[in-house]
């Protein structure tokens, strides 16, 4: 990787790389000498945007409505349609403007029909009293019933219409695609008709639901998954880019999550691997793995046997078959060498042994990574408990050591760094489980080890009793900075290699 | 309403406005349903007709046998997978009569002597009410 061309020829990553501009030079250094020493570390940290970061924007509820309205107004002007109709068309076309305009230009009548608009769109809705009317829903008739019909002509009493709309909006959460109540009529109830018929609280709900479908429909928008958070993230990383990048975003509510799969921040592991890993961890198949590693089957009746002590002379409880636990061969062939099997080289039972060994090795490998993954998850939880106590700690530190509030903020910073580094470390183990060895994995493992050491030593300092904390302030500050730096280095390295397709994995994805 | 019911549809029970039972027959000579009468149970919620009623076949033994008709969209416990009975497919203009006619024609048009895929599992595990099940209306031909 030595020129801008490399970056730009990669069409899929262009979207999120094009803002880097002047960073390219130092990124090159980094790419060429991954094993470079400390001098480069500084370069990375000096970047305004690091290799593992992506561009994104946080949108509040008002921004979303504004963006939506702006598009409606633009499309309405281009197509020469009233805004209500343009809005229905846009929702029908899932907010893909260009495609919508194009297909509208080609066959406008068909699009209008399919979107539930019909061809006559200039229309001011009003209710009417019609003599001799009978409502098909409630079967009321009379000459003084207020009625309403959209352009499709299906007329119902206002009361029924209102009930129908409130059922759809309140109970079914429907907004963008409410159809005319008549059977088989697919005309969409537009916002003007809706405004005429329903009460104000329903209009608000309707607006909220519309906003929701807007975010759901747009590929570049996603809701922040944090509870009660009403922000959405605008990020242009596409689904197809997820093999090359882990798009981690941070909402205004401080929640870090992956834009690709909306799970919590799982850098450096790509979404697909995260998905596989989580599935594997909750899968019962690992129980089966344990069984095959810790038990053997009777060579005759195949009952599963766990040996929990005693000699090698096994007599199957079920079929009374006598065999040797060590070589799985017939016991009668053992002659006089009872209780000490030296027949290991014999062919009998050798197949069973290799299968056993393979399964055991793969289980151990999995457990190696899983234990470390789980340990960091657990520790992060403990650190989090500690974080909740941090505030108390900071208060007591203030009173005991005479430090000011601002001077004890270092504990808060340290605690946040711990959380974030553990989150990263946790996923490095899932990542490593799927990583096929090449010369880059060693650098990765070194980075992992360095970060882990730094985190553990910071964690240890953090747990010290309050009186000692004041003395440790400089150390804790240093360690916090060091942890953060190691994390940046690890993430930059993995993200770079991921982007350039340097990692090889031992699974298909 | 009684007087104007279409052929093959009859009210079996309509004492209150919470539950009705209707008997339906398939009138053409479809060998799958010939000579049989089937009973449908309608359960109306407080929001009917804005909300769809719950409709399913119910079974009873002799002397007045009411089997569950065989159909690739009817489970053996009587639950019917029919778009117009879901809240998305329902129109408030529908009536007991029109629902009966739709089900009648759904039977008439069928020539497959089979239950929906996964019938046995669904029947033994399902504890939900029909309206809470998310059916996939993946097959419009039957």
XYZ file of C-alpha atoms in Angstrom, chain B residues 25-96:
72
model
C -70.757 -26.427 3.289
C -68.840 -26.624 0.050
C -71.415 -26.657 -2.668
C -69.590 -27.922 -5.704
C -68.523 -31.516 -6.095
C -65.050 -31.200 -4.559
C -64.275 -34.765 -3.360
C -62.339 -33.418 -0.351
C -65.387 -31.792 1.201
C -68.379 -33.522 -0.412
C -71.332 -34.091 1.885
C -69.644 -32.523 4.926
C -70.683 -29.645 7.133
C -68.043 -27.631 8.966
C -68.503 -25.316 11.908
C -66.801 -21.959 12.278
C -66.522 -20.135 15.560
C -66.433 -16.308 15.467
C -65.213 -14.493 18.544
C -65.787 -10.749 18.501
C -63.667 -8.304 20.435
C -64.936 -4.978 21.739
C -63.479 -3.219 18.728
C -65.211 -5.296 16.077
C -65.656 -4.435 13.213
C -62.654 -2.117 13.327
C -60.623 -5.092 14.505
C -61.022 -8.490 12.861
C -62.928 -11.200 14.738
C -61.144 -14.388 15.710
C -62.303 -17.132 13.385
C -61.512 -20.834 13.578
C -63.011 -24.224 12.817
C -64.290 -26.259 15.731
C -64.788 -29.971 15.883
C -67.648 -32.051 17.245
C -68.492 -35.753 17.122
C -71.606 -37.653 16.111
C -74.588 -37.413 15.970
C -73.899 -34.060 14.442
C -70.327 -34.483 13.192
C -68.314 -31.382 12.433
C -64.791 -32.299 11.291
C -61.932 -29.885 10.610
C -61.648 -29.581 6.812
C -58.406 -30.687 5.243
C -56.602 -27.764 3.588
C -52.985 -26.610 3.275
C -53.902 -23.436 5.207
C -56.005 -24.985 7.946
C -54.242 -26.556 10.900
C -55.745 -29.686 12.411
C -56.712 -27.723 15.540
C -58.975 -25.548 13.423
C -56.779 -22.460 13.178
C -56.995 -20.847 9.772
C -54.139 -19.056 8.114
C -55.990 -16.475 6.062
C -54.779 -12.988 5.253
C -58.132 -11.286 5.649
C -58.401 -12.422 9.263
C -55.187 -10.650 10.255
C -55.276 -7.009 11.313
C -53.273 -6.066 8.238
C -55.595 -7.828 5.823
C -58.867 -7.077 7.566
C -61.242 -4.441 6.306
C -64.000 -3.143 8.610
C -66.416 -3.546 5.741
C -66.192 -7.330 6.071
C -69.045 -9.164 7.791
C -69.644 -12.627 9.198
